[in-house]
Amino acid sequence: MGNAHTEIGALQQTANKGLTEGADAVMKVTGKDLCDYCQKDVVAMAKASKLNSLKIYAETDDAYRFYEWEAGMARFKITETPK
């Protein structure tokens, strides 16, 4: 976990506490968007931790992005709104 990005680390810590199975999780990321690594691996981590759903709100300098995943989906559904 030492090299993991914050989003992965947060999910891992929550899973380690037994709080993810069947849960609906929400995250907020400010200052920058999810990197390509996180867009792929956060979904894998959500599946591995047995989340029911995951929503991530990301705010960048010029846009708001909403990442939405539910169990059974292969990747995030992404919605972007300019500021």
Coordinates of C-alpha atoms in Angstrom, one line a residue:
M1 CA 0.0 0.0 0.0
G2 CA 3.0 2.3 0.3
N3 CA 2.9 3.2 -3.4
A4 CA -0.9 3.3 -3.8
H5 CA -2.7 6.4 -4.6
T6 CA -5.0 7.9 -2.0
E7 CA -8.2 6.6 -3.5
I8 CA -6.9 3.0 -3.4
G9 CA -5.5 3.5 0.1
A10 CA -8.8 4.8 1.4
L11 CA -10.7 1.8 0.0
Q12 CA -8.1 -0.6 1.4
Q13 CA -8.3 0.9 4.9
T14 CA -12.1 0.8 4.9
A15 CA -12.0 -2.8 3.7
N16 CA -9.5 -3.8 6.4
K17 CA -12.0 -2.5 9.0
G18 CA -14.8 -4.7 7.4
L19 CA -16.9 -1.8 6.3
T20 CA -17.1 -2.3 2.6
E21 CA -19.0 -5.6 2.0
G22 CA -22.4 -4.7 0.5
A23 CA -21.9 -1.0 1.2
D24 CA -22.4 2.1 -0.9
A25 CA -19.3 4.3 -0.8
V26 CA -18.8 8.0 -1.7
M27 CA -15.5 9.9 -2.2
K28 CA -14.6 13.4 -3.0
V29 CA -11.4 14.3 -4.8
T30 CA -10.4 18.0 -5.0
G31 CA -7.7 19.8 -6.9
K32 CA -7.2 17.2 -9.6
D33 CA -9.0 14.4 -11.5
L34 CA -8.5 10.7 -11.0
C35 CA -5.5 9.5 -12.9
D36 CA -5.8 6.7 -15.5
Y37 CA -4.3 4.3 -12.9
C38 CA -7.0 5.1 -10.4
Q39 CA -9.9 5.0 -12.9
K40 CA -9.0 1.4 -13.6
D41 CA -7.8 0.2 -10.3
V42 CA -10.4 1.8 -8.1
V43 CA -13.0 -0.2 -9.9
A44 CA -10.9 -3.4 -9.3
M45 CA -10.6 -2.5 -5.6
A46 CA -14.3 -1.8 -5.3
K47 CA -15.0 -5.2 -6.7
A48 CA -12.4 -6.9 -4.5
S49 CA -13.8 -5.2 -1.4
K50 CA -17.3 -6.3 -2.3
L51 CA -18.8 -2.8 -2.5
N52 CA -22.4 -2.5 -3.8
S53 CA -21.6 0.9 -5.4
L54 CA -19.0 3.7 -5.5
K55 CA -19.5 7.3 -6.4
I56 CA -16.5 9.7 -6.7
Y57 CA -16.9 13.5 -7.1
A58 CA -13.8 15.0 -8.6
E59 CA -13.2 18.8 -8.9
T60 CA -10.5 20.2 -11.2
D61 CA -9.7 23.8 -12.1
D62 CA -12.1 23.7 -15.1
A63 CA -14.6 20.9 -14.5
Y64 CA -16.5 18.7 -12.1
R65 CA -16.5 15.0 -12.9
F66 CA -18.8 12.4 -11.4
Y67 CA -17.6 8.8 -11.5
E68 CA -20.3 6.2 -10.8
W69 CA -19.9 2.4 -10.4
E70 CA -22.2 -0.3 -9.3
A71 CA -21.6 -4.0 -8.8
G72 CA -21.6 -5.8 -12.1
M73 CA -20.2 -2.8 -14.1
A74 CA -16.8 -3.2 -15.8
R75 CA -15.8 0.4 -15.5
F76 CA -16.9 3.8 -14.2
K77 CA -19.7 5.8 -15.9
I78 CA -18.3 9.3 -16.1
T79 CA -20.2 12.5 -16.3
E80 CA -18.4 15.8 -16.7
T81 CA -19.8 19.3 -16.2
P82 CA -17.7 22.4 -17.0
K83 CA -17.3 25.0 -14.3

